[in-house]
Short mmCIF file of C-alpha atoms in Angstrom, two decimals:
data_model
loop_
_atom_site.label_atom_id
_atom_site.label_comp_id
_atom_site.label_asym_id
_atom_site.label_seq_id
_atom_site.Cartn_x
_atom_site.Cartn_y
_atom_site.Cartn_z
CA MET A 1 109.27 149.52 -33.95
CA ASP A 2 106.99 146.51 -34.23
CA SER A 3 103.30 146.51 -33.31
CA THR A 4 103.83 144.55 -30.08
CA LYS A 5 106.16 147.24 -28.72
CA LYS A 6 103.70 149.97 -29.75
CA ARG A 7 100.86 148.19 -27.94
CA ARG A 8 102.98 147.83 -24.82
CA ILE A 9 103.91 151.51 -24.88
CA VAL A 10 100.26 152.52 -25.29
CA PHE A 11 99.18 150.09 -22.55
CA TYR A 12 101.78 151.27 -20.04
CA SER A 13 101.17 154.90 -20.92
CA ALA A 14 97.46 154.43 -20.23
CA ILE A 15 98.21 152.81 -16.87
CA VAL A 16 100.58 155.62 -15.87
CA PHE A 17 98.02 158.24 -16.93
CA ALA A 18 95.26 156.50 -14.93
CA ILE A 19 97.45 156.32 -11.83
CA LEU A 20 98.49 159.99 -12.10
CA PHE A 21 94.90 161.09 -12.70
CA SER A 22 93.74 159.10 -9.65
CA ILE A 23 96.41 160.68 -7.45
CA VAL A 24 95.51 164.20 -8.58
CA TRP A 25 91.79 163.49 -8.07
CA LEU A 26 92.36 162.15 -4.53
CA ILE A 27 94.51 165.12 -3.54
CA SER A 28 92.01 167.57 -5.03
CA SER A 29 89.08 165.88 -3.25
CA SER A 30 90.93 166.02 0.05
CA ILE A 31 91.70 169.74 -0.37
CA ILE A 32 88.08 170.51 -1.27
CA GLU A 33 86.70 168.57 1.71
CA LYS A 34 89.05 170.35 4.13
CA LYS A 35 88.01 173.74 2.73
CA HIS A 36 84.31 172.83 2.96
CA PHE A 37 84.66 171.66 6.57
CA GLU A 38 86.52 174.85 7.49
CA GLU A 39 83.74 176.92 5.89
CA ILE A 40 81.11 174.92 7.80
CA ARG A 41 82.96 175.29 11.12
CA ASN A 42 83.29 179.06 10.61
CA LYS A 43 79.60 179.48 9.73
CA ILE A 44 78.27 177.43 12.64
CA LYS A 45 80.66 179.20 15.02
CA SER A 46 79.39 182.58 13.73
CA LEU A 47 75.85 181.43 14.60
CA GLY A 48 76.99 180.59 18.13
CA GLY A 49 76.60 176.86 17.59
CA GLU A 50 78.65 173.74 18.14
CA ILE A 51 78.80 171.07 15.43
CA ILE A 52 77.42 167.65 16.28
CA GLN A 53 77.55 165.99 12.85
CA ILE A 54 78.34 166.80 9.22
CA GLU A 55 76.84 164.55 6.53
CA ASP A 56 77.35 164.56 2.76
CA VAL A 57 73.82 164.07 1.34
CA GLY A 58 72.11 164.07 -2.05
CA TYR A 59 70.03 167.07 -3.07
CA GLU A 60 66.90 164.91 -2.87
CA GLU A 61 67.34 164.81 0.93
CA SER A 62 67.96 168.55 1.17
CA PRO A 63 65.87 171.71 0.86
CA PHE A 64 67.68 172.59 -2.39
CA GLU A 65 65.70 172.25 -5.59
CA SER A 66 68.61 170.78 -7.51
CA SER A 67 72.34 170.35 -7.67
CA ARG A 68 74.98 169.81 -10.30
CA GLY A 69 77.94 167.47 -10.41
CA ALA A 70 80.37 170.07 -9.10
CA ASN A 71 78.36 170.69 -5.92
CA THR A 72 78.39 168.84 -2.62
CA ILE A 73 75.47 169.19 -0.23
CA TYR A 74 76.05 168.89 3.49
CA LYS A 75 73.56 168.45 6.29
CA ILE A 76 74.99 169.94 9.46
CA THR A 77 73.50 169.05 12.83
CA TYR A 78 74.58 171.46 15.52
CA ALA A 79 73.61 172.61 19.00
CA LYS A 80 72.87 176.16 20.03
CA ASP A 81 71.57 177.14 23.45
CA GLY A 82 71.02 173.47 24.27
CA VAL A 83 68.75 172.99 21.23
CA ARG A 84 69.59 170.68 18.32
CA ARG A 85 69.36 172.44 14.98
CA VAL A 86 70.02 171.70 11.32
CA ALA A 87 71.77 173.74 8.64
CA TRP A 88 72.28 172.87 4.97
CA TYR A 89 75.22 173.93 2.83
CA ARG A 90 75.42 173.59 -0.95
CA ALA A 91 79.16 173.83 -1.52
CA ILE A 92 81.12 174.37 -4.71
CA ASN A 93 83.76 171.77 -5.57
CA ASN A 94 86.52 174.07 -6.77
CA PRO A 95 89.89 173.43 -5.10
CA VAL A 96 91.16 176.89 -6.02
CA ASN A 97 88.16 178.89 -4.70
CA ILE A 98 85.18 177.14 -3.06
CA HIS A 99 83.13 180.34 -3.40
CA GLN A 100 83.55 180.71 -7.18
CA PRO A 101 80.73 179.08 -9.18
CA SER A 102 81.26 177.76 -12.67
CA SER A 103 78.99 176.61 -15.47
CA LYS A 104 79.06 173.13 -13.85
CA THR A 105 77.77 174.29 -10.45
CA LYS A 106 74.82 175.82 -8.74
CA GLY A 107 75.92 178.70 -6.55
CA GLU A 108 77.01 178.28 -2.98
CA LYS A 109 74.05 178.51 -0.61
CA TRP A 110 73.19 178.11 3.07
CA VAL A 111 69.81 177.19 4.55
CA ILE A 112 69.60 177.61 8.31
CA GLU A 113 66.50 175.95 9.70
CA SER A 114 64.74 177.75 12.51
CA LYS A 115 63.51 175.95 15.61
#
């Protein structure tokens, strides 16, 4: 096999790998987001609230001291008894189990602001 054919094989293999990796990443991200939103809905419902807005924010905007790459921080605005309230959720980005921390995450945590 000549060097031109080898380069083409390597090039096309790299493209196929990049496409497959992107597809897996997108599917995984979608699964994680759905699980996080379900967790948020269940928590706010258990507090007797109704969700107004869910925002993905950086830890600098949150009450959490820090975050790692495998965490997502959400600011949840919700209403309870006619009063607007805010809750914060530091979620774990693990598509298999969103409650299982790893060495790349800070643990899952909720902060429920009082009036």
